[in-house]
Amino acid sequence: MNIVILTGAGISAESGLGTFRDKGGLWETADWRDLATPEGFSRDPGLVHDFYNMRRARVRAARPNAAHAALARLQADGRHAVTLVTQNVDDLHERAGAAGVIHMHGTHLVALCAACAHRWPAPDQMAPADTCPECRGTARPDVVWFGEQPYHMDMIVSALAGCDLFVAIGTSGVVYPAAGFVEIATRTGADTLELNLEPGERASDFAAGRFGPATQVVPAWVDEMLA
Ligand code: APR
């Protein structure tokens, strides 16, 4: 079976990484307009670098959880063709053994040159004085901010067009284009499943949903798929 899986912050919640919109989430304690927009970065690059430096440190200290491991197991088994798309900028899927992870919102482990688009591994701490090793342009985290075009959309849409099953895991379904993937999958005749702590914004668009912590719900679903 061709399976496309989309993950959000909820799959990394039990690894100790914050989500955005839950109680005490990242966007409750800080304003996304300051931290996750090109305008915010040009207004105060130091504030934005501090935010991603903090998140990069948290990710380095975090460990993949049973949900990340289960998805890697499903992919490695080989009986199903699994395309793993994530909105997350952490590398916990990779550290759990997943391959070919599509980071549609980029990853803060990579630095990007705002001038020439050169990319290089992000140091633990980035600062406004950092410049591109190629052209001396301004260095920024390689993260897709609000108002910017998500990455790899052509690859994602063609995977959705050819899938038999679309599964959304740990995402609130409020940010597009990811929130609209269930519609694309449904239109092409795929089955759809939401695995989440609680029903997301688009829950009624999924053919089925299972709710609970990802470390319980995801391994149980993978066990069924591999039974
Ligand atoms: N297990 C499973 N799901 C969980 C858990 C858990 N332990 N804890 C929280 N969740 C769910 C919440 O119920 C919610 O549906 O994870 C989801 C988190 O939603 P958001 O915080 O909105 O995160 P996400 O959907 O990934 O946000 C999408 O918004 O700010 C932008 O670019 C950012 O990629 C992010 C995008």
PDB file of C-alpha atoms and ligand atoms in Angstrom:
ATOM      1  CA  MET A   1       0.000   0.000   0.000  1.00  0.00           C
ATOM      2  CA  ASN A   2       1.213   3.558  -0.760  1.00  0.00           C
ATOM      3  CA  ILE A   3       1.005   5.474   2.504  1.00  0.00           C
ATOM      4  CA  VAL A   4       1.646   9.209   2.955  1.00  0.00           C
ATOM      5  CA  ILE A   5       2.138  10.256   6.564  1.00  0.00           C
ATOM      6  CA  LEU A   6       2.100  13.903   7.709  1.00  0.00           C
ATOM      7  CA  THR A   7       3.402  14.657  11.192  1.00  0.00           C
ATOM      8  CA  GLY A   8       3.152  17.785  13.331  1.00  0.00           C
ATOM      9  CA  ALA A   9       4.478  19.002  16.674  1.00  0.00           C
ATOM     10  CA  GLY A  10       2.293  16.508  18.570  1.00  0.00           C
ATOM     11  CA  ILE A  11       4.495  13.564  17.579  1.00  0.00           C
ATOM     12  CA  SER A  12       7.472  15.202  19.322  1.00  0.00           C
ATOM     13  CA  ALA A  13       5.497  16.405  22.374  1.00  0.00           C
ATOM     14  CA  GLU A  14       6.362  13.307  24.444  1.00  0.00           C
ATOM     15  CA  SER A  15      10.029  13.833  23.588  1.00  0.00           C
ATOM     16  CA  GLY A  16       9.733  17.018  25.619  1.00  0.00           C
ATOM     17  CA  LEU A  17       9.556  19.432  22.667  1.00  0.00           C
ATOM     18  CA  GLY A  18       6.783  21.997  22.894  1.00  0.00           C
ATOM     19  CA  THR A  19       3.861  22.172  20.511  1.00  0.00           C
ATOM     20  CA  PHE A  20       2.609  25.519  19.220  1.00  0.00           C
ATOM     21  CA  ARG A  21      -1.062  25.768  20.087  1.00  0.00           C
ATOM     22  CA  ASP A  22      -1.549  23.550  23.106  1.00  0.00           C
ATOM     23  CA  LYS A  23      -1.847  25.045  26.579  1.00  0.00           C
ATOM     24  CA  GLY A  24       1.542  26.624  27.324  1.00  0.00           C
ATOM     25  CA  GLY A  25       2.506  26.120  23.673  1.00  0.00           C
ATOM     26  CA  LEU A  26       5.222  28.104  21.919  1.00  0.00           C
ATOM     27  CA  TRP A  27       2.756  30.568  20.404  1.00  0.00           C
ATOM     28  CA  GLU A  28       1.186  31.158  23.794  1.00  0.00           C
ATOM     29  CA  THR A  29       4.431  32.287  25.368  1.00  0.00           C
ATOM     30  CA  ALA A  30       5.819  34.123  22.332  1.00  0.00           C
ATOM     31  CA  ASP A  31       4.417  35.950  19.314  1.00  0.00           C
ATOM     32  CA  TRP A  32       4.844  34.075  16.004  1.00  0.00           C
ATOM     33  CA  ARG A  33       4.863  37.458  14.211  1.00  0.00           C
ATOM     34  CA  ASP A  34       8.173  38.257  15.915  1.00  0.00           C
ATOM     35  CA  LEU A  35       9.722  34.781  15.716  1.00  0.00           C
ATOM     36  CA  ALA A  36       8.412  33.092  12.571  1.00  0.00           C
ATOM     37  CA  THR A  37       8.051  35.739   9.847  1.00  0.00           C
ATOM     38  CA  PRO A  38      10.614  37.381   7.500  1.00  0.00           C
ATOM     39  CA  GLU A  39       9.459  40.770   8.850  1.00  0.00           C
ATOM     40  CA  GLY A  40      10.151  39.656  12.422  1.00  0.00           C
ATOM     41  CA  PHE A  41      13.616  38.489  11.413  1.00  0.00           C
ATOM     42  CA  SER A  42      14.530  41.776   9.716  1.00  0.00           C
ATOM     43  CA  ARG A  43      13.095  43.708  12.702  1.00  0.00           C
ATOM     44  CA  ASP A  44      15.074  41.801  15.335  1.00  0.00           C
ATOM     45  CA  PRO A  45      17.330  38.991  14.021  1.00  0.00           C
ATOM     46  CA  GLY A  46      18.847  38.493  17.485  1.00  0.00           C
ATOM     47  CA  LEU A  47      15.450  37.613  18.973  1.00  0.00           C
ATOM     48  CA  VAL A  48      14.760  35.102  16.191  1.00  0.00           C
ATOM     49  CA  HIS A  49      18.214  33.499  16.428  1.00  0.00           C
ATOM     50  CA  ASP A  50      17.797  33.182  20.219  1.00  0.00           C
ATOM     51  CA  PHE A  51      14.459  31.409  19.676  1.00  0.00           C
ATOM     52  CA  TYR A  52      15.911  28.883  17.238  1.00  0.00           C
ATOM     53  CA  ASN A  53      19.110  28.494  19.310  1.00  0.00           C
ATOM     54  CA  MET A  54      16.876  27.520  22.265  1.00  0.00           C
ATOM     55  CA  ARG A  55      14.841  25.084  20.150  1.00  0.00           C
ATOM     56  CA  ARG A  56      18.003  23.615  18.539  1.00  0.00           C
ATOM     57  CA  ALA A  57      19.443  22.986  22.031  1.00  0.00           C
ATOM     58  CA  ARG A  58      16.164  21.352  23.156  1.00  0.00           C
ATOM     59  CA  VAL A  59      16.153  19.083  20.100  1.00  0.00           C
ATOM     60  CA  ARG A  60      19.769  18.043  20.677  1.00  0.00           C
ATOM     61  CA  ALA A  61      18.840  17.144  24.284  1.00  0.00           C
ATOM     62  CA  ALA A  62      15.648  15.321  23.249  1.00  0.00           C
ATOM     63  CA  ARG A  63      15.313  11.707  22.188  1.00  0.00           C
ATOM     64  CA  PRO A  64      12.994  10.199  19.591  1.00  0.00           C
ATOM     65  CA  ASN A  65       9.971   8.530  21.210  1.00  0.00           C
ATOM     66  CA  ALA A  66       8.020   5.326  20.497  1.00  0.00           C
ATOM     67  CA  ALA A  67       5.915   7.071  17.858  1.00  0.00           C
ATOM     68  CA  HIS A  68       8.974   8.130  15.812  1.00  0.00           C
ATOM     69  CA  ALA A  69      10.367   4.609  16.204  1.00  0.00           C
ATOM     70  CA  ALA A  70       7.106   2.993  15.071  1.00  0.00           C
ATOM     71  CA  LEU A  71       7.008   5.046  11.854  1.00  0.00           C
ATOM     72  CA  ALA A  72      10.631   4.133  11.110  1.00  0.00           C
ATOM     73  CA  ARG A  73       9.705   0.458  11.682  1.00  0.00           C
ATOM     74  CA  LEU A  74       6.743   0.731   9.304  1.00  0.00           C
ATOM     75  CA  GLN A  75       8.987   2.268   6.648  1.00  0.00           C
ATOM     76  CA  ALA A  76      11.829  -0.233   7.125  1.00  0.00           C
ATOM     77  CA  ASP A  77       9.485  -3.229   6.936  1.00  0.00           C
ATOM     78  CA  GLY A  78       9.136  -2.591   3.209  1.00  0.00           C
ATOM     79  CA  ARG A  79       5.696  -4.126   2.633  1.00  0.00           C
ATOM     80  CA  HIS A  80       4.236  -0.618   2.365  1.00  0.00           C
ATOM     81  CA  ALA A  81       5.726   2.335   0.484  1.00  0.00           C
ATOM     82  CA  VAL A  82       5.816   5.021   3.197  1.00  0.00           C
ATOM     83  CA  THR A  83       6.352   8.699   2.336  1.00  0.00           C
ATOM     84  CA  LEU A  84       7.015  10.623   5.556  1.00  0.00           C
ATOM     85  CA  VAL A  85       6.250  14.370   5.392  1.00  0.00           C
ATOM     86  CA  THR A  86       6.797  16.481   8.488  1.00  0.00           C
ATOM     87  CA  GLN A  87       5.947  20.055   9.443  1.00  0.00           C
ATOM     88  CA  ASN A  88       8.471  19.715  12.274  1.00  0.00           C
ATOM     89  CA  VAL A  89      11.911  21.289  12.070  1.00  0.00           C
ATOM     90  CA  ASP A  90      13.441  18.754  14.475  1.00  0.00           C
ATOM     91  CA  ASP A  91      15.427  15.671  13.353  1.00  0.00           C
ATOM     92  CA  LEU A  92      13.751  13.101  15.629  1.00  0.00           C
ATOM     93  CA  HIS A  93      12.303  11.114  12.697  1.00  0.00           C
ATOM     94  CA  GLU A  94      15.813  10.742  11.248  1.00  0.00           C
ATOM     95  CA  ARG A  95      17.305   9.858  14.629  1.00  0.00           C
ATOM     96  CA  ALA A  96      14.638   7.143  14.978  1.00  0.00           C
ATOM     97  CA  GLY A  97      15.827   5.673  11.664  1.00  0.00           C
ATOM     98  CA  ALA A  98      13.333   7.117   9.174  1.00  0.00           C
ATOM     99  CA  ALA A  99      14.625   7.757   5.635  1.00  0.00           C
ATOM    100  CA  GLY A 100      13.773  10.348   3.009  1.00  0.00           C
ATOM    101  CA  VAL A 101      11.908  12.550   5.488  1.00  0.00           C
ATOM    102  CA  ILE A 102      10.379  15.526   3.655  1.00  0.00           C
ATOM    103  CA  HIS A 103      10.708  18.648   5.827  1.00  0.00           C
ATOM    104  CA  MET A 104       8.101  20.963   4.303  1.00  0.00           C
ATOM    105  CA  HIS A 105       8.848  23.688   6.868  1.00  0.00           C
ATOM    106  CA  GLY A 106      12.633  23.229   6.656  1.00  0.00           C
ATOM    107  CA  THR A 107      14.844  22.291   9.581  1.00  0.00           C
ATOM    108  CA  HIS A 108      16.644  24.492  12.078  1.00  0.00           C
ATOM    109  CA  LEU A 109      19.691  22.192  11.852  1.00  0.00           C
ATOM    110  CA  VAL A 110      20.521  23.911   8.537  1.00  0.00           C
ATOM    111  CA  ALA A 111      21.487  27.552   7.959  1.00  0.00           C
ATOM    112  CA  LEU A 112      20.365  29.400   4.833  1.00  0.00           C
ATOM    113  CA  CYS A 113      21.807  32.472   3.159  1.00  0.00           C
ATOM    114  CA  ALA A 114      19.093  35.122   2.733  1.00  0.00           C
ATOM    115  CA  ALA A 115      20.981  36.488  -0.287  1.00  0.00           C
ATOM    116  CA  CYS A 116      22.255  33.541  -2.360  1.00  0.00           C
ATOM    117  CA  ALA A 117      20.244  30.613  -0.868  1.00  0.00           C
ATOM    118  CA  HIS A 118      23.454  28.674  -0.052  1.00  0.00           C
ATOM    119  CA  ARG A 119      22.847  26.126   2.771  1.00  0.00           C
ATOM    120  CA  TRP A 120      25.241  24.745   5.371  1.00  0.00           C
ATOM    121  CA  PRO A 121      24.940  22.876   8.701  1.00  0.00           C
ATOM    122  CA  ALA A 122      23.696  25.313  11.357  1.00  0.00           C
ATOM    123  CA  PRO A 123      26.053  25.817  14.326  1.00  0.00           C
ATOM    124  CA  ASP A 124      24.497  25.233  17.757  1.00  0.00           C
ATOM    125  CA  GLN A 125      24.304  28.994  18.252  1.00  0.00           C
ATOM    126  CA  MET A 126      23.538  31.379  15.393  1.00  0.00           C
ATOM    127  CA  ALA A 127      23.763  35.194  15.730  1.00  0.00           C
ATOM    128  CA  PRO A 128      22.932  38.239  13.599  1.00  0.00           C
ATOM    129  CA  ALA A 129      26.627  38.728  12.774  1.00  0.00           C
ATOM    130  CA  ASP A 130      26.753  35.290  11.067  1.00  0.00           C
ATOM    131  CA  THR A 131      27.274  35.554   7.334  1.00  0.00           C
ATOM    132  CA  CYS A 132      27.125  33.143   4.417  1.00  0.00           C
ATOM    133  CA  PRO A 133      30.444  31.347   3.772  1.00  0.00           C
ATOM    134  CA  GLU A 134      29.841  31.773   0.035  1.00  0.00           C
ATOM    135  CA  CYS A 135      28.745  35.391  -0.417  1.00  0.00           C
ATOM    136  CA  ARG A 136      28.880  37.002   3.075  1.00  0.00           C
ATOM    137  CA  GLY A 137      25.101  37.525   2.899  1.00  0.00           C
ATOM    138  CA  THR A 138      22.890  37.383   6.011  1.00  0.00           C
ATOM    139  CA  ALA A 139      22.597  33.906   7.575  1.00  0.00           C
ATOM    140  CA  ARG A 140      19.180  32.726   8.851  1.00  0.00           C
ATOM    141  CA  PRO A 141      17.718  29.395  10.042  1.00  0.00           C
ATOM    142  CA  ASP A 142      16.552  27.278   7.074  1.00  0.00           C
ATOM    143  CA  VAL A 143      12.992  27.308   8.458  1.00  0.00           C
ATOM    144  CA  VAL A 144       9.916  28.215   6.388  1.00  0.00           C
ATOM    145  CA  TRP A 145       8.245  31.176   8.086  1.00  0.00           C
ATOM    146  CA  PHE A 146       4.658  32.344   7.794  1.00  0.00           C
ATOM    147  CA  GLY A 147       4.121  33.972   4.415  1.00  0.00           C
ATOM    148  CA  GLU A 148       6.895  31.894   2.807  1.00  0.00           C
ATOM    149  CA  GLN A 149       6.439  29.004   0.381  1.00  0.00           C
ATOM    150  CA  PRO A 150       6.744  25.569   2.048  1.00  0.00           C
ATOM    151  CA  TYR A 151       9.401  23.267   0.530  1.00  0.00           C
ATOM    152  CA  HIS A 152       8.946  20.197  -1.720  1.00  0.00           C
ATOM    153  CA  MET A 153       5.262  20.857  -2.431  1.00  0.00           C
ATOM    154  CA  ASP A 154       5.455  19.286  -5.914  1.00  0.00           C
ATOM    155  CA  MET A 155       6.870  16.063  -4.438  1.00  0.00           C
ATOM    156  CA  ILE A 156       4.258  16.050  -1.658  1.00  0.00           C
ATOM    157  CA  VAL A 157       1.279  16.666  -3.949  1.00  0.00           C
ATOM    158  CA  SER A 158       2.350  13.909  -6.346  1.00  0.00           C
ATOM    159  CA  ALA A 159       2.800  11.499  -3.403  1.00  0.00           C
ATOM    160  CA  LEU A 160      -0.726  12.383  -2.196  1.00  0.00           C
ATOM    161  CA  ALA A 161      -2.129  11.908  -5.707  1.00  0.00           C
ATOM    162  CA  GLY A 162      -0.780   8.352  -5.783  1.00  0.00           C
ATOM    163  CA  CYS A 163      -1.462   7.208  -2.232  1.00  0.00           C
ATOM    164  CA  ASP A 164      -3.919   4.609  -0.961  1.00  0.00           C
ATOM    165  CA  LEU A 165      -3.858   5.943   2.605  1.00  0.00           C
ATOM    166  CA  PHE A 166      -3.128   9.380   4.103  1.00  0.00           C
ATOM    167  CA  VAL A 167      -2.411   9.552   7.845  1.00  0.00           C
ATOM    168  CA  ALA A 168      -2.064  12.852   9.778  1.00  0.00           C
ATOM    169  CA  ILE A 169      -0.332  12.516  13.152  1.00  0.00           C
ATOM    170  CA  GLY A 170      -0.133  15.136  15.930  1.00  0.00           C
ATOM    171  CA  THR A 171      -1.122  18.190  13.941  1.00  0.00           C
ATOM    172  CA  SER A 172      -3.887  20.685  14.729  1.00  0.00           C
ATOM    173  CA  GLY A 173      -4.828  21.077  11.056  1.00  0.00           C
ATOM    174  CA  VAL A 174      -4.925  24.899  11.180  1.00  0.00           C
ATOM    175  CA  VAL A 175      -1.895  25.798   9.035  1.00  0.00           C
ATOM    176  CA  TYR A 176      -2.076  25.476   5.249  1.00  0.00           C
ATOM    177  CA  PRO A 177      -1.075  23.937   2.881  1.00  0.00           C
ATOM    178  CA  ALA A 178      -0.543  20.949   5.237  1.00  0.00           C
ATOM    179  CA  ALA A 179      -4.081  21.240   6.629  1.00  0.00           C
ATOM    180  CA  GLY A 180      -5.454  20.762   3.104  1.00  0.00           C
ATOM    181  CA  PHE A 181      -3.615  17.480   2.366  1.00  0.00           C
ATOM    182  CA  VAL A 182      -6.581  15.425   3.618  1.00  0.00           C
ATOM    183  CA  GLU A 183      -8.717  16.990   0.886  1.00  0.00           C
ATOM    184  CA  ILE A 184      -6.218  16.150  -1.865  1.00  0.00           C
ATOM    185  CA  ALA A 185      -5.964  12.563  -0.615  1.00  0.00           C
ATOM    186  CA  THR A 186      -9.731  12.173  -0.363  1.00  0.00           C
ATOM    187  CA  ARG A 187     -10.219  13.570  -3.887  1.00  0.00           C
ATOM    188  CA  THR A 188      -7.846  10.973  -5.311  1.00  0.00           C
ATOM    189  CA  GLY A 189      -9.792   8.195  -3.588  1.00  0.00           C
ATOM    190  CA  ALA A 190      -7.366   7.471  -0.749  1.00  0.00           C
ATOM    191  CA  ASP A 191      -8.450   6.360   2.698  1.00  0.00           C
ATOM    192  CA  THR A 192      -7.686   8.887   5.451  1.00  0.00           C
ATOM    193  CA  LEU A 193      -6.868   8.502   9.142  1.00  0.00           C
ATOM    194  CA  GLU A 194      -6.140  11.074  11.896  1.00  0.00           C
ATOM    195  CA  LEU A 195      -3.969   9.995  14.852  1.00  0.00           C
ATOM    196  CA  ASN A 196      -3.992  12.801  17.403  1.00  0.00           C
ATOM    197  CA  LEU A 197      -4.259  13.610  21.099  1.00  0.00           C
ATOM    198  CA  GLU A 198      -7.661  15.113  20.363  1.00  0.00           C
ATOM    199  CA  PRO A 199      -9.587  15.786  17.129  1.00  0.00           C
ATOM    200  CA  GLY A 200      -7.910  18.522  15.032  1.00  0.00           C
ATOM    201  CA  GLU A 201      -9.583  21.287  13.079  1.00  0.00           C
ATOM    202  CA  ARG A 202     -10.111  19.023  10.052  1.00  0.00           C
ATOM    203  CA  ALA A 203     -11.181  15.911  12.006  1.00  0.00           C
ATOM    204  CA  SER A 204     -14.526  15.688  10.187  1.00  0.00           C
ATOM    205  CA  ASP A 205     -12.676  15.427   6.838  1.00  0.00           C
ATOM    206  CA  PHE A 206     -10.938  12.197   7.860  1.00  0.00           C
ATOM    207  CA  ALA A 207     -12.628   8.834   7.263  1.00  0.00           C
ATOM    208  CA  ALA A 208     -11.425   7.701  10.722  1.00  0.00           C
ATOM    209  CA  GLY A 209      -9.623   9.008  13.788  1.00  0.00           C
ATOM    210  CA  ARG A 210      -7.923   7.499  16.836  1.00  0.00           C
ATOM    211  CA  PHE A 211      -7.181   9.725  19.783  1.00  0.00           C
ATOM    212  CA  GLY A 212      -4.630   9.523  22.570  1.00  0.00           C
ATOM    213  CA  PRO A 213      -0.905  10.140  23.150  1.00  0.00           C
ATOM    214  CA  ALA A 214       1.199   9.456  20.024  1.00  0.00           C
ATOM    215  CA  THR A 215       3.478   7.042  21.910  1.00  0.00           C
ATOM    216  CA  GLN A 216       0.444   4.779  22.425  1.00  0.00           C
ATOM    217  CA  VAL A 217      -1.747   5.385  19.370  1.00  0.00           C
ATOM    218  CA  VAL A 218       0.999   5.327  16.688  1.00  0.00           C
ATOM    219  CA  PRO A 219       2.754   2.064  17.689  1.00  0.00           C
ATOM    220  CA  ALA A 220      -0.661   0.355  18.032  1.00  0.00           C
ATOM    221  CA  TRP A 221      -1.604   1.465  14.513  1.00  0.00           C
ATOM    222  CA  VAL A 222       1.766   0.379  13.070  1.00  0.00           C
ATOM    223  CA  ASP A 223       1.437  -3.031  14.761  1.00  0.00           C
ATOM    224  CA  GLU A 224      -1.900  -3.449  13.005  1.00  0.00           C
ATOM    225  CA  MET A 225      -0.424  -2.399   9.644  1.00  0.00           C
ATOM    226  CA  LEU A 226       2.374  -4.963  10.081  1.00  0.00           C
ATOM    227  CA  ALA A 227       0.205  -7.761  11.522  1.00  0.00           C
TER     228      ALA A 227
HETATM  229  N1  APR B   1       0.395  12.945  21.176  1.00  0.00           N
HETATM  230  C1  APR B   1      -0.274  13.206  20.026  1.00  0.00           C
HETATM  231  N2  APR B   1      -0.716  14.444  19.663  1.00  0.00           N
HETATM  232  C2  APR B   1      -0.449  15.453  20.521  1.00  0.00           C
HETATM  233  C3  APR B   1       0.239  15.268  21.748  1.00  0.00           C
HETATM  234  C4  APR B   1       0.668  13.941  22.062  1.00  0.00           C
HETATM  235  N3  APR B   1       1.325  13.663  23.199  1.00  0.00           N
HETATM  236  N4  APR B   1       0.314  16.477  22.367  1.00  0.00           N
HETATM  237  C5  APR B   1      -0.287  17.374  21.565  1.00  0.00           C
HETATM  238  N5  APR B   1      -0.764  16.769  20.463  1.00  0.00           N
HETATM  239  C6  APR B   1      -1.495  17.346  19.330  1.00  0.00           C
HETATM  240  C7  APR B   1      -2.443  18.467  19.698  1.00  0.00           C
HETATM  241  O1  APR B   1      -3.708  17.927  20.059  1.00  0.00           O
HETATM  242  C8  APR B   1      -2.516  19.229  18.363  1.00  0.00           C
HETATM  243  O2  APR B   1      -3.506  18.642  17.509  1.00  0.00           O
HETATM  244  O3  APR B   1      -0.542  17.913  18.473  1.00  0.00           O
HETATM  245  C9  APR B   1      -1.141  18.998  17.754  1.00  0.00           C
HETATM  246  C10 APR B   1      -0.230  20.204  17.892  1.00  0.00           C
HETATM  247  O4  APR B   1      -0.772  21.241  17.101  1.00  0.00           O
HETATM  248  P1  APR B   1       0.126  22.542  16.860  1.00  0.00           P
HETATM  249  O5  APR B   1       0.735  22.969  18.141  1.00  0.00           O
HETATM  250  O6  APR B   1      -0.718  23.510  16.079  1.00  0.00           O
HETATM  251  O7  APR B   1       1.331  22.027  15.928  1.00  0.00           O
HETATM  252  P2  APR B   1       1.306  21.788  14.367  1.00  0.00           P
HETATM  253  O8  APR B   1      -0.019  21.279  13.903  1.00  0.00           O
HETATM  254  O9  APR B   1       2.503  20.956  14.044  1.00  0.00           O
HETATM  255  O10 APR B   1       1.546  23.276  13.789  1.00  0.00           O
HETATM  256  C11 APR B   1       1.662  23.404  12.384  1.00  0.00           C
HETATM  257  O11 APR B   1       2.231  25.737  12.636  1.00  0.00           O
HETATM  258  O12 APR B   1       3.385  27.335  13.810  1.00  0.00           O
HETATM  259  C12 APR B   1       3.382  26.596  12.658  1.00  0.00           C
HETATM  260  O13 APR B   1       5.249  25.997  11.385  1.00  0.00           O
HETATM  261  C13 APR B   1       4.590  25.719  12.581  1.00  0.00           C
HETATM  262  O14 APR B   1       4.807  23.483  11.718  1.00  0.00           O
HETATM  263  C14 APR B   1       4.025  24.314  12.584  1.00  0.00           C
HETATM  264  C15 APR B   1       2.627  24.513  12.053  1.00  0.00           C
END
